[in-house]
Short mmCIF file of C-alpha atoms and ligand atoms in Angstrom, two decimals:
data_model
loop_
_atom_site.label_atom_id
_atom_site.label_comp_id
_atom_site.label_asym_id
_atom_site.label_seq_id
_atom_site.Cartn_x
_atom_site.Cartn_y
_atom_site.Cartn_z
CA UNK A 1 -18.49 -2.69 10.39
CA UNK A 2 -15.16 -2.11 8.92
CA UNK A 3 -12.29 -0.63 11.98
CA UNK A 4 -11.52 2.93 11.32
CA UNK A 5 -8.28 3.61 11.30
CA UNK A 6 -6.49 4.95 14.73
CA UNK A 7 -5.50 8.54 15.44
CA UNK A 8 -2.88 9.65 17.41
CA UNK A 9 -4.75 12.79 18.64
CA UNK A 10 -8.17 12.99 20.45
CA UNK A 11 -10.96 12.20 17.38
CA UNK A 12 -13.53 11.06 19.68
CA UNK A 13 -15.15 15.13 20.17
CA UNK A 14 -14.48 15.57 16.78
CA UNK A 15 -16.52 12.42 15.14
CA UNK A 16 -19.48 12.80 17.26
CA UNK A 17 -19.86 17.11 16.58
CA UNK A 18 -19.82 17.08 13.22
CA UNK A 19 -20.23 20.31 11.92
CA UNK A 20 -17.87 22.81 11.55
CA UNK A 21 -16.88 26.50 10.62
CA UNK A 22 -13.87 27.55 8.47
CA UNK A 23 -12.81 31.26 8.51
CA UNK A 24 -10.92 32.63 5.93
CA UNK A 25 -9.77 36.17 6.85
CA UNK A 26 -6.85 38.22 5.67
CA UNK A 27 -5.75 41.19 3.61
CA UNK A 28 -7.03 39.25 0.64
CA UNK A 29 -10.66 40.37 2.26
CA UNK A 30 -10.47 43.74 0.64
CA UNK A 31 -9.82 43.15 -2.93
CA UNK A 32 -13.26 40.73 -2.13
CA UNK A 33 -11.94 38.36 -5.61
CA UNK A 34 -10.48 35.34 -3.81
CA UNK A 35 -7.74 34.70 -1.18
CA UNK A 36 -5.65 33.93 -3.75
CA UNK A 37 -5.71 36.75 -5.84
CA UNK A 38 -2.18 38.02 -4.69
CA UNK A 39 -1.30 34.89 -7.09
CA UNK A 40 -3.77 35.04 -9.39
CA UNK A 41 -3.21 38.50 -10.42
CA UNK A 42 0.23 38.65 -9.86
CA UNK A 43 0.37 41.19 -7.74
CA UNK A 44 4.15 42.25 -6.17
CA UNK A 45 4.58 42.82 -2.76
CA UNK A 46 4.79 47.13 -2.76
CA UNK A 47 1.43 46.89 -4.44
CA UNK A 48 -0.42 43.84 -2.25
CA UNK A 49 0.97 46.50 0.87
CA UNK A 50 -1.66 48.78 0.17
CA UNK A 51 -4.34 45.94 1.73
CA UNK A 52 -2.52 46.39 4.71
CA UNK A 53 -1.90 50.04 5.18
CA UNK A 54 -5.80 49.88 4.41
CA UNK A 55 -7.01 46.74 7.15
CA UNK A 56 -9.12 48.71 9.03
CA UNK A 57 -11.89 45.88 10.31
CA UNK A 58 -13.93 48.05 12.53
CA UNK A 59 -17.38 46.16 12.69
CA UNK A 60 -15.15 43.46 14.27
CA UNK A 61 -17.23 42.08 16.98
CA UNK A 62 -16.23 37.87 16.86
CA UNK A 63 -18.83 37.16 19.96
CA UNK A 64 -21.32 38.01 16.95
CA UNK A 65 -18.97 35.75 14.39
CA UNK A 66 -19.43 32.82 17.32
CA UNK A 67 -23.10 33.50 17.91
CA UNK A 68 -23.70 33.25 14.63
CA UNK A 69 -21.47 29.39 14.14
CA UNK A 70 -23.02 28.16 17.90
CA UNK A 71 -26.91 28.77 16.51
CA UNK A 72 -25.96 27.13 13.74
CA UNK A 73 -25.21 24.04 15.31
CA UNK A 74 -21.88 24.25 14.43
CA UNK A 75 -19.26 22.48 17.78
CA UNK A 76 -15.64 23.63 16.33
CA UNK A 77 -14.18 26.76 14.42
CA UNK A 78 -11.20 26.71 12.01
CA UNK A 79 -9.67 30.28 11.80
CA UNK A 80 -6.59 30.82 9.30
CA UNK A 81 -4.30 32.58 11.26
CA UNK A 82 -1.87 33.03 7.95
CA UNK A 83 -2.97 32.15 4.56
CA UNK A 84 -0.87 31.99 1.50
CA UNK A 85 -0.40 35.57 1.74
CA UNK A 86 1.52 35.70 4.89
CA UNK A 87 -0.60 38.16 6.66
CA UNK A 88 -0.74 36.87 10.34
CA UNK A 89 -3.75 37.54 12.54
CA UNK A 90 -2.30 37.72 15.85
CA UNK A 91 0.59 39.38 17.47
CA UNK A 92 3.20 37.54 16.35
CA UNK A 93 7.19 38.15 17.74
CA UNK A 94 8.37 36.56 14.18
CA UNK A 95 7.41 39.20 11.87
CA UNK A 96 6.21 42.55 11.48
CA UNK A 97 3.58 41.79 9.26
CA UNK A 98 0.92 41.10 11.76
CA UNK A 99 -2.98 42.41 12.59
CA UNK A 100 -0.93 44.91 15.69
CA UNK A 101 0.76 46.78 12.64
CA UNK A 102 -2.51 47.35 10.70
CA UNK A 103 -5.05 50.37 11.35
CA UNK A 104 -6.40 47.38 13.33
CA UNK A 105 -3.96 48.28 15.61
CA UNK A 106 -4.80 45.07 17.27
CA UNK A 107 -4.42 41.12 17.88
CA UNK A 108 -7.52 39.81 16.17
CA UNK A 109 -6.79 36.48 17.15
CA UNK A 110 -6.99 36.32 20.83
CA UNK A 111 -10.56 37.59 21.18
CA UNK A 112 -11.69 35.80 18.25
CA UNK A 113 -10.44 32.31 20.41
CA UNK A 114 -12.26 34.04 23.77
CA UNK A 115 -15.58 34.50 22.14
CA UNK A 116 -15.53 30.62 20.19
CA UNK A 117 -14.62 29.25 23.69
CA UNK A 118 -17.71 31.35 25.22
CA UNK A 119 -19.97 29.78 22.84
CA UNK A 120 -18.61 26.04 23.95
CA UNK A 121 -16.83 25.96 20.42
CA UNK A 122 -13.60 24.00 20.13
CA UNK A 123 -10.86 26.13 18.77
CA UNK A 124 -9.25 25.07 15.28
CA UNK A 125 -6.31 26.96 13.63
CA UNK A 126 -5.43 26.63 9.93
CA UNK A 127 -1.93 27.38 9.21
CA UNK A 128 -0.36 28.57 5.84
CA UNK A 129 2.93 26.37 4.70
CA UNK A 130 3.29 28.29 2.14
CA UNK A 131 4.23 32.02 2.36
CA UNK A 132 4.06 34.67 -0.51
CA UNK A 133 5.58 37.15 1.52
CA UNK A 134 8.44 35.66 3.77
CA UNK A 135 11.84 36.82 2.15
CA UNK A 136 13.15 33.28 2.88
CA UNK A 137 10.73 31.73 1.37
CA UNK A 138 11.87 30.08 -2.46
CA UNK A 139 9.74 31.53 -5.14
CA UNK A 140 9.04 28.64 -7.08
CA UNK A 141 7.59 28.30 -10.91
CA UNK A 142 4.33 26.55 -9.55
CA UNK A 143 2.70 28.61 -7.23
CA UNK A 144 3.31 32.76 -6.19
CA UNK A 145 3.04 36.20 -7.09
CA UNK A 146 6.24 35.83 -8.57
CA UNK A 147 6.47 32.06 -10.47
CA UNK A 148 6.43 33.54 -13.87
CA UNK A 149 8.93 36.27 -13.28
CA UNK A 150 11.75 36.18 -15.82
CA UNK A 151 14.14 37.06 -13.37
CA UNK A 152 13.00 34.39 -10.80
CA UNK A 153 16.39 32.97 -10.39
CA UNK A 154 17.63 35.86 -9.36
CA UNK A 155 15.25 36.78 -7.14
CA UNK A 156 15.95 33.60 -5.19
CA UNK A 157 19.47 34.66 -4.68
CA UNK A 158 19.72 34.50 -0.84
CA UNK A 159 17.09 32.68 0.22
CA UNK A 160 17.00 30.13 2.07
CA UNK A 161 14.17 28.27 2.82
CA UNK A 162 15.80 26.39 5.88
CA UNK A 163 15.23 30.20 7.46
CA UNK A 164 11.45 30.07 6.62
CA UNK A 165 11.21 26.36 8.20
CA UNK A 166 12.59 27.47 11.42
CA UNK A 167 10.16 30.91 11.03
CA UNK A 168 7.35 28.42 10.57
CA UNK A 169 8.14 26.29 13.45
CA UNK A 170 8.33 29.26 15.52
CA UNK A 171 5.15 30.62 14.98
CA UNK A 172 3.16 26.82 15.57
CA UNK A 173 5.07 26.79 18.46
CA UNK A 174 3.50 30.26 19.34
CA UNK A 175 -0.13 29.22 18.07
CA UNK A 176 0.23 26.32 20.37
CA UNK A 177 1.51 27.98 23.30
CA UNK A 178 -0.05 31.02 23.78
CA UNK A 179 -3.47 30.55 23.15
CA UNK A 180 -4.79 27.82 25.46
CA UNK A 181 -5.77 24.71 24.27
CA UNK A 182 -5.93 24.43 20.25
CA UNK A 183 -8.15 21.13 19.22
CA UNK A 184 -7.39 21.19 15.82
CA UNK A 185 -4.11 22.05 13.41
CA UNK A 186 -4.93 22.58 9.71
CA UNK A 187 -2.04 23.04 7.66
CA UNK A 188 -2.40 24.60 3.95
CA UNK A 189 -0.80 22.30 1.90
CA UNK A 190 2.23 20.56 -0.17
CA UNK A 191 2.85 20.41 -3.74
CA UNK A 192 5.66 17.86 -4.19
CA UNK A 193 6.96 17.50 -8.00
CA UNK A 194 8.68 14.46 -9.37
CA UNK A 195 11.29 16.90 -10.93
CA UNK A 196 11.58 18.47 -7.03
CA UNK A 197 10.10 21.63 -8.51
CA UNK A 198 7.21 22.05 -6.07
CA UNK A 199 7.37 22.04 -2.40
CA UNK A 200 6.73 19.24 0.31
CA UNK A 201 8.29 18.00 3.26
CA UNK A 202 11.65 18.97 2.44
CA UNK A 203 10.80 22.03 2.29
CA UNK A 204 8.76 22.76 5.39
CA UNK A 205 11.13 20.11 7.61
CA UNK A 206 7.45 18.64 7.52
CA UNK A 207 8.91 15.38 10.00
CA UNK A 208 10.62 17.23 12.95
CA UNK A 209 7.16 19.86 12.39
CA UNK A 210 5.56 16.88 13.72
CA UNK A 211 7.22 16.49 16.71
CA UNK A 212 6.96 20.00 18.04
CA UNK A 213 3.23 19.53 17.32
CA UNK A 214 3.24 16.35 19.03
CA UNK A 215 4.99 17.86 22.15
CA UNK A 216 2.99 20.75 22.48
CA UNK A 217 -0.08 19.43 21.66
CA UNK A 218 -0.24 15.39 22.40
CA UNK A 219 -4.31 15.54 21.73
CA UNK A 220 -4.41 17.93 18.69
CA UNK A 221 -6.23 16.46 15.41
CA UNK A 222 -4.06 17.21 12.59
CA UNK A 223 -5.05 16.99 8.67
CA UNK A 224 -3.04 15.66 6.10
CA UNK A 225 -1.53 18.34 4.30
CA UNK A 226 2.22 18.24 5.56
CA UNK A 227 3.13 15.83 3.02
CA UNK A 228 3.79 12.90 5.43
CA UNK A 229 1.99 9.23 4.55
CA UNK A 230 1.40 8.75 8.18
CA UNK A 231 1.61 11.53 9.74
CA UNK A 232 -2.13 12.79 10.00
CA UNK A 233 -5.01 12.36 12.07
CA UNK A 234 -7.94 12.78 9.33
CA UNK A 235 -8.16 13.57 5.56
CA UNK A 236 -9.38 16.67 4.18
CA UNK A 237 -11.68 16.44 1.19
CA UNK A 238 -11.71 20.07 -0.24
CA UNK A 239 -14.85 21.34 -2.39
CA UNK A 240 -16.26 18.18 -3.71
CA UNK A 241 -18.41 15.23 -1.52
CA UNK A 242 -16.87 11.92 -1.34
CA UNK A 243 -19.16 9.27 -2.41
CA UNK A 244 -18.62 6.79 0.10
CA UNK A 245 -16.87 6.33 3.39
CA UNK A 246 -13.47 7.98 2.52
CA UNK A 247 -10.83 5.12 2.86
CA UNK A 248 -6.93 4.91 2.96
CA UNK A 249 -5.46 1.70 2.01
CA UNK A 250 -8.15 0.22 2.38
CA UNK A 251 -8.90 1.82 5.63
CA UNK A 252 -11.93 3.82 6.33
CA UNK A 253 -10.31 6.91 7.93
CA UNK A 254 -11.85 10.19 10.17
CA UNK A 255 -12.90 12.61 7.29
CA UNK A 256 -14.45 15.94 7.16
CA UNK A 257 -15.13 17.86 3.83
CA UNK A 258 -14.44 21.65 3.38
CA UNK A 259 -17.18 23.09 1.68
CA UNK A 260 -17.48 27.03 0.72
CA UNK A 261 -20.70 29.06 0.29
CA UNK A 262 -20.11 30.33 -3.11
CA UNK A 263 -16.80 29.05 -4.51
CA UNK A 264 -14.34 31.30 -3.01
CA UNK A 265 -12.77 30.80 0.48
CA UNK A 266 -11.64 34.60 1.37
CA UNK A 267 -14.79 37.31 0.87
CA UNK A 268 -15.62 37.46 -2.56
CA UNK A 269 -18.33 40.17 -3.20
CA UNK A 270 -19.48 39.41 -7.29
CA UNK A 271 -19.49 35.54 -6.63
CA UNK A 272 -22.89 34.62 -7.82
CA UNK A 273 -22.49 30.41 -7.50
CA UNK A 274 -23.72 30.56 -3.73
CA UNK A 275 -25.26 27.38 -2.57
CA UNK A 276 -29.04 26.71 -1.55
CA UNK A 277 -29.52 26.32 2.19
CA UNK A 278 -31.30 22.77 0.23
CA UNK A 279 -27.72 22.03 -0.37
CA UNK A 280 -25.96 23.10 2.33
CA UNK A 281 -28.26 21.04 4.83
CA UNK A 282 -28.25 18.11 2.32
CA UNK A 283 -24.43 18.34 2.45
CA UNK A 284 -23.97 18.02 6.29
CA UNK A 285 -26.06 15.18 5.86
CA UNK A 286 -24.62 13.78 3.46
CA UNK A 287 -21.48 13.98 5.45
CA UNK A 288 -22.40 12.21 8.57
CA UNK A 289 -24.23 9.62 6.34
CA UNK A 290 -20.48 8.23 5.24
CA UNK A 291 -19.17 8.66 8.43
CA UNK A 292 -17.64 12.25 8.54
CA UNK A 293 -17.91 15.52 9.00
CA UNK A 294 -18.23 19.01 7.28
CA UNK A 295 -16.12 22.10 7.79
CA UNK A 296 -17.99 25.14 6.25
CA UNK A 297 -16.38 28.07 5.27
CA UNK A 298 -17.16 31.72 6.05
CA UNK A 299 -15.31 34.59 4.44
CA UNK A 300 -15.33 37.71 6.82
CA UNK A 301 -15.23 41.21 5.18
CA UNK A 302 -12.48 43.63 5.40
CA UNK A 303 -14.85 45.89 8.17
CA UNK A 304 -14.68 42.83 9.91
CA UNK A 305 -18.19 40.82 9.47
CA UNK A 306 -20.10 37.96 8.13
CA UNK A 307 -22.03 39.27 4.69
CA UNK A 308 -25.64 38.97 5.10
CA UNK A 309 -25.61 35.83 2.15
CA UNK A 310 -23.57 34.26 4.41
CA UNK A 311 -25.84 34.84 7.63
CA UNK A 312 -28.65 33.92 5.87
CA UNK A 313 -27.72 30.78 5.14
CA UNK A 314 -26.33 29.78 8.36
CA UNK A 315 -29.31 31.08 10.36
CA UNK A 316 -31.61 28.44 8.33
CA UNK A 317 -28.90 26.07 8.60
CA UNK A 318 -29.87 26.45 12.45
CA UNK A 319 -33.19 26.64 12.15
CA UNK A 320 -32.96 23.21 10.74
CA UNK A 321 -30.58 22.04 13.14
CA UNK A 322 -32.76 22.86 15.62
CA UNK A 323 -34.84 20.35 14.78
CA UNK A 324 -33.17 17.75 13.37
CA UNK A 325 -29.66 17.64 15.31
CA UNK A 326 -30.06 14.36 16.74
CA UNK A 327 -29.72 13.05 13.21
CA UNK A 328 -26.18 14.85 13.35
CA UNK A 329 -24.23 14.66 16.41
CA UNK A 330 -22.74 11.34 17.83
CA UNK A 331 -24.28 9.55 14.51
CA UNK A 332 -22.25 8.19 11.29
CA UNK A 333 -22.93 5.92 8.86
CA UNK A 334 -25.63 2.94 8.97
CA UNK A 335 -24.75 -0.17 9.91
CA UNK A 336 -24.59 -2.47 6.75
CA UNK A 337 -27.93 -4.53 6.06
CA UNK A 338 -29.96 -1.18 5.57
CA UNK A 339 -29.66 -0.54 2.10
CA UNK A 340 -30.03 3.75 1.67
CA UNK A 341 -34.03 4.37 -0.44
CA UNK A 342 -33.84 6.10 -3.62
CA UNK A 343 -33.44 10.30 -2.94
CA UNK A 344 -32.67 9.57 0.80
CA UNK A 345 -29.45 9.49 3.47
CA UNK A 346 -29.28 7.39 6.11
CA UNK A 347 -27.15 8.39 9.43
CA UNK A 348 -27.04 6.21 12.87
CA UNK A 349 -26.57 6.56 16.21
CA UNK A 350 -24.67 3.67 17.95
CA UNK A 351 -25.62 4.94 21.63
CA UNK A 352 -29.28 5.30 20.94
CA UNK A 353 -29.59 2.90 18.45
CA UNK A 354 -31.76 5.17 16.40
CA UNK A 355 -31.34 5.02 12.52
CA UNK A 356 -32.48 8.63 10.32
CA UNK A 357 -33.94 8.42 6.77
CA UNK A 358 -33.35 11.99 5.51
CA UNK A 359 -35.64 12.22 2.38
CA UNK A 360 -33.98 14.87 -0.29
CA UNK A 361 -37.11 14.40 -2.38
CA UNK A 362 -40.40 13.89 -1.05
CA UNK A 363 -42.40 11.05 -2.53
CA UNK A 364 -45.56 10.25 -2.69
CA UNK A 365 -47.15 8.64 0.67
CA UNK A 366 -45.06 5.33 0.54
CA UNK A 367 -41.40 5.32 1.11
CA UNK A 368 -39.89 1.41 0.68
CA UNK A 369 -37.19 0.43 3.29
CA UNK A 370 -34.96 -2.06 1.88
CA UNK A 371 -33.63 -4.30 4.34
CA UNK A 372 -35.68 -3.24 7.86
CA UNK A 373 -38.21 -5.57 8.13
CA UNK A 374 -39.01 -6.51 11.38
CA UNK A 375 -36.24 -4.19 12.80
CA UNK A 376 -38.19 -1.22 13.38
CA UNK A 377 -39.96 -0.76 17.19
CA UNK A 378 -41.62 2.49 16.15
CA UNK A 379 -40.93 5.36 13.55
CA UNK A 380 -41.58 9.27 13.51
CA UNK A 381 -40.89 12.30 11.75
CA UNK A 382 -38.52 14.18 13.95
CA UNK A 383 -39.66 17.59 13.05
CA UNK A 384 -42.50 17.18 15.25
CA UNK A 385 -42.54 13.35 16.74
CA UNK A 386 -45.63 12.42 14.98
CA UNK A 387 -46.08 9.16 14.28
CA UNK A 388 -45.49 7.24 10.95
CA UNK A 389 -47.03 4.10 10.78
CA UNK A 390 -45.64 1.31 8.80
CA UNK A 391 -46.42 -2.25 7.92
CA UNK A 392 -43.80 -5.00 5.67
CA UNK A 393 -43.66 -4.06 1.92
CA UNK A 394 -45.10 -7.69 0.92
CA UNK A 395 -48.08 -7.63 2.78
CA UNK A 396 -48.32 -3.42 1.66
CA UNK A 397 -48.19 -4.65 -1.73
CA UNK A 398 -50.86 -7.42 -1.60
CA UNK A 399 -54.00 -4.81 -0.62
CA UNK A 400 -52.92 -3.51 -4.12
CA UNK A 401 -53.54 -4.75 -7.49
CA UNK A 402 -49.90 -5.43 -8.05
CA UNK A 403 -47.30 -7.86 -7.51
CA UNK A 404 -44.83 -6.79 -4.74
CA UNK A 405 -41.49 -5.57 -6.32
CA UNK A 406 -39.18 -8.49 -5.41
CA UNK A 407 -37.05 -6.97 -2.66
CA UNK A 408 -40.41 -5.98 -0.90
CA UNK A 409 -39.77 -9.49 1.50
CA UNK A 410 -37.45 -7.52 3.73
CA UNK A 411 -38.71 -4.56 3.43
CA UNK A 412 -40.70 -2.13 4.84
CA UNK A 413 -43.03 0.48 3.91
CA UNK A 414 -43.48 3.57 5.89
CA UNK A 415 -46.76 5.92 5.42
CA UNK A 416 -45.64 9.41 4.97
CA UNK A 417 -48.10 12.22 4.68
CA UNK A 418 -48.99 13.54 1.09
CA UNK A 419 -47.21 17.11 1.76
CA UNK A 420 -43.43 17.20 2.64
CA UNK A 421 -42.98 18.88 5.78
CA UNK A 422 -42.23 22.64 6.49
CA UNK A 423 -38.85 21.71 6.76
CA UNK A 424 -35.55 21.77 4.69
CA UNK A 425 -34.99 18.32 4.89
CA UNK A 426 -37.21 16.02 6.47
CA UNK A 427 -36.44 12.90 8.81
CA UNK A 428 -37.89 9.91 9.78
CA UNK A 429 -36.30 8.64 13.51
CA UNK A 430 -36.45 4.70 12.79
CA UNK A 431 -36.29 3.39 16.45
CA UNK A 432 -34.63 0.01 16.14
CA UNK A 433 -35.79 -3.05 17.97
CA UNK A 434 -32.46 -4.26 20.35
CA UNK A 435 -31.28 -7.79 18.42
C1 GLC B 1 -6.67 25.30 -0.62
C2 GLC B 1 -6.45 26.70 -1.00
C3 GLC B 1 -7.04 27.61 -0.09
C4 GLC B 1 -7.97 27.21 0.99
C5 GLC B 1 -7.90 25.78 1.32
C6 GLC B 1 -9.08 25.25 2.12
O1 GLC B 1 -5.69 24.46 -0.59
O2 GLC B 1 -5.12 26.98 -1.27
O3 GLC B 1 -7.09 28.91 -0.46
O4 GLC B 1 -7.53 27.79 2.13
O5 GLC B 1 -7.60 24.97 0.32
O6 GLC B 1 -9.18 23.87 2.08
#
């Protein structure tokens, strides 16, 4: 097996759970059309103040929010403390513009953290490098409420964007001190330009960012956002599934995807593009099958909980992990030599040296292993541990009236019953013989 490449914080938790939730909540939750609609609408500042003199997120109740990840299966939670907006969730000292000074009258952070923790969840916070609403901020033509304004120039007439650097500092430092032990720190994101139009680590003082990180939090997995080559612990495909082991140089690398339910990140009532729960399952597996993980995203609503769509989904995401979670945690990608069947995944666990053939399409009673001949001990579905029998795809083959297809020599054909199994995706638990 190729080496993956070393992290400086502590991976090991985070490559054997797998699976886990993304928050997006903020302002942006009200006008329920994306979290970035303060940009994509152009909205100024006096008129994106009416989301806050409106945050009122009274059905707030996060033990439900952590109930609802923890029966999922889900080990970790991602909350964005600030998005691009600027809006921060807890009760910042650095600005006013904070949950406290809402008709939430409250920091929606700290019991948010409290409840995760309560349902054994490791604690994630996504952080915002860019800021629509910090007067230090530069508005630049690229990205904003503001990037099209004629009078942009002027507008940037006393900023100064080393002010927002040391503002951002300040408040990791506070998300890292005050809150107990953060596992994960996701920042949201760089844009560097050749023409030094965009932003990047310039503009965030992305290298001496690092360090504080580093000193507060020596174990913390960090993502790859800052606009540093080294500088990250794992990489962050967003909204799309790698099609192999995600590599770096060369390098295989810790991955997880970030997957949404519908499209949008922040609540978004009229999206109609929301997954299948067929998908969703076939995602995480697809996941783990090239050796990472997923992050999936829940929007909150402005009253302050998960939409039923959303709870839907993540209830038979459960119902199937359940089940089948032993094909999830503490596995990754097979170990070369077993070549993946047509409409299948394959994951592995190294500790129990168990491999998992997840079959996306049922087919009809024989399913051809390529490359597991005379490696299997004994094979069931895991649904319910009942048995599949198999025998080697040559000798399969000869009781028919057909010539064995030519790979059949190391392969091996399981027996599968004629109807799929009452289950999203079914699994077969290949035990392997010890070599
Ligand atoms: C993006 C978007 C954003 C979302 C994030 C999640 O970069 O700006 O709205 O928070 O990705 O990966």
């Amino acid at each position: 097996m190729d080496k993956v490449r070393k992290t400086t914080g502590d991976a090991s938790w985070f490559v054997r759970d797998r699976f886990g939730m993304f928050i997006h909540w903020g302002l942006y939750a009200q006008p329920a059309r994306h979290e970035w609609v303060k940009h994509n609408e152009e909205i100024p500042d006096e008129r994106y103040d009416t989301y806050f003199r409106h945050f009122d997120p009274d059905l707030y109740k996060p033990e439900l929010w952590a109930k609802a990840a923890a029966d999922a299966g889900m080990k970790y939670f991602i909350i964005t403390t600030k998005h691009h907006e600027g809006f921060c969730l807890w009760d910042t000292k650095l600005t006013d513009y904070k949950a406290p000074n809402t008709p939430a009258g409250r920091d929606l952070l700290t019991p948010m953290v409290k409840a995760f923790r309560e349902q054994d969840l490791r604690v994630g916070f996504y952080h915002s490098l860019i800021d629509w609403h910090h007067p230090h901020n530069i508005i630049d033509p690229h990205i904003g409420p503001y990037r099209n304004r004629p009078d942009r120039v002027q507008m940037n007439k006393g900023r100064d964007q080393a002010k927002y650097a040391r503002y951002l500092h300040g408040q990791v430092r506070e998300l890292l001190t005050k809150f107990g032990k953060v596992d994960v720190l996701w920042f949201d994101f760089s844009y560097p330009k050749p023409d030094g139009s965009g932003k990047g680590h310039k503009d965030w003082q992305s290298e001496k960012l690092y360090a504080l990180v580093r000193k507060l939090a020596p174990h913390i997995i960090l993502n790859d956002r800052l606009d540093l080559p080294e500088s990250w612990d794992i990489k962050t495909p967003e909204q799309f599934q790698p099609r192999e082991w995600v590599r770096i140089n060369g390098r295989r690398v810790v991955w997880e995807a970030c997957q949404t339910f519908s499209g949008s990140w922040g609540y978004h009532r009229d999206e109609t593009s929301w997954k299948s729960v067929d998908q969703l399952v076939q995602m995480l597996v697809d996941s783990v099958s090239k050796g990472g993980n997923l992050l999936l995203n829940v929007g909150p609503t402005g009253r302050g909980e998960f939409d039923q769509r959303a709870l839907d989904r993540l209830a038979a995401m459960g119902v199937w992990m359940k089940r089948h979670s032993r094909s999830i945690y503490g596995c990754t990608q097979a170990p070369n030599g077993f070549q993946t069947p047509q409409d299948c995944r394959l994951t592995y666990n190294p500790q129990t040296n168990r491999l998992y053939v997840h079959v996306f399409a049922w087919p009809f009673v024989h399913l051809h292993l390529d490359g597991f001949a005379g490696k299997v001990e004994y094979a069931q579905l895991l649904n319910d541990a009942s048995e599949i029998k198999f025998a080697n795809s040559s000798e399969f083959a000869l009781h028919g009236q057909i010539q064995p297809a030519s790979s059949s020599r190391n392969a091996l054909a399981l027996t599968l019953p004629v109807q799929k199994p009452p289950v999203t995706v079914p699994v077969i638990e290949l035990f392997l013989k010890r070599s």
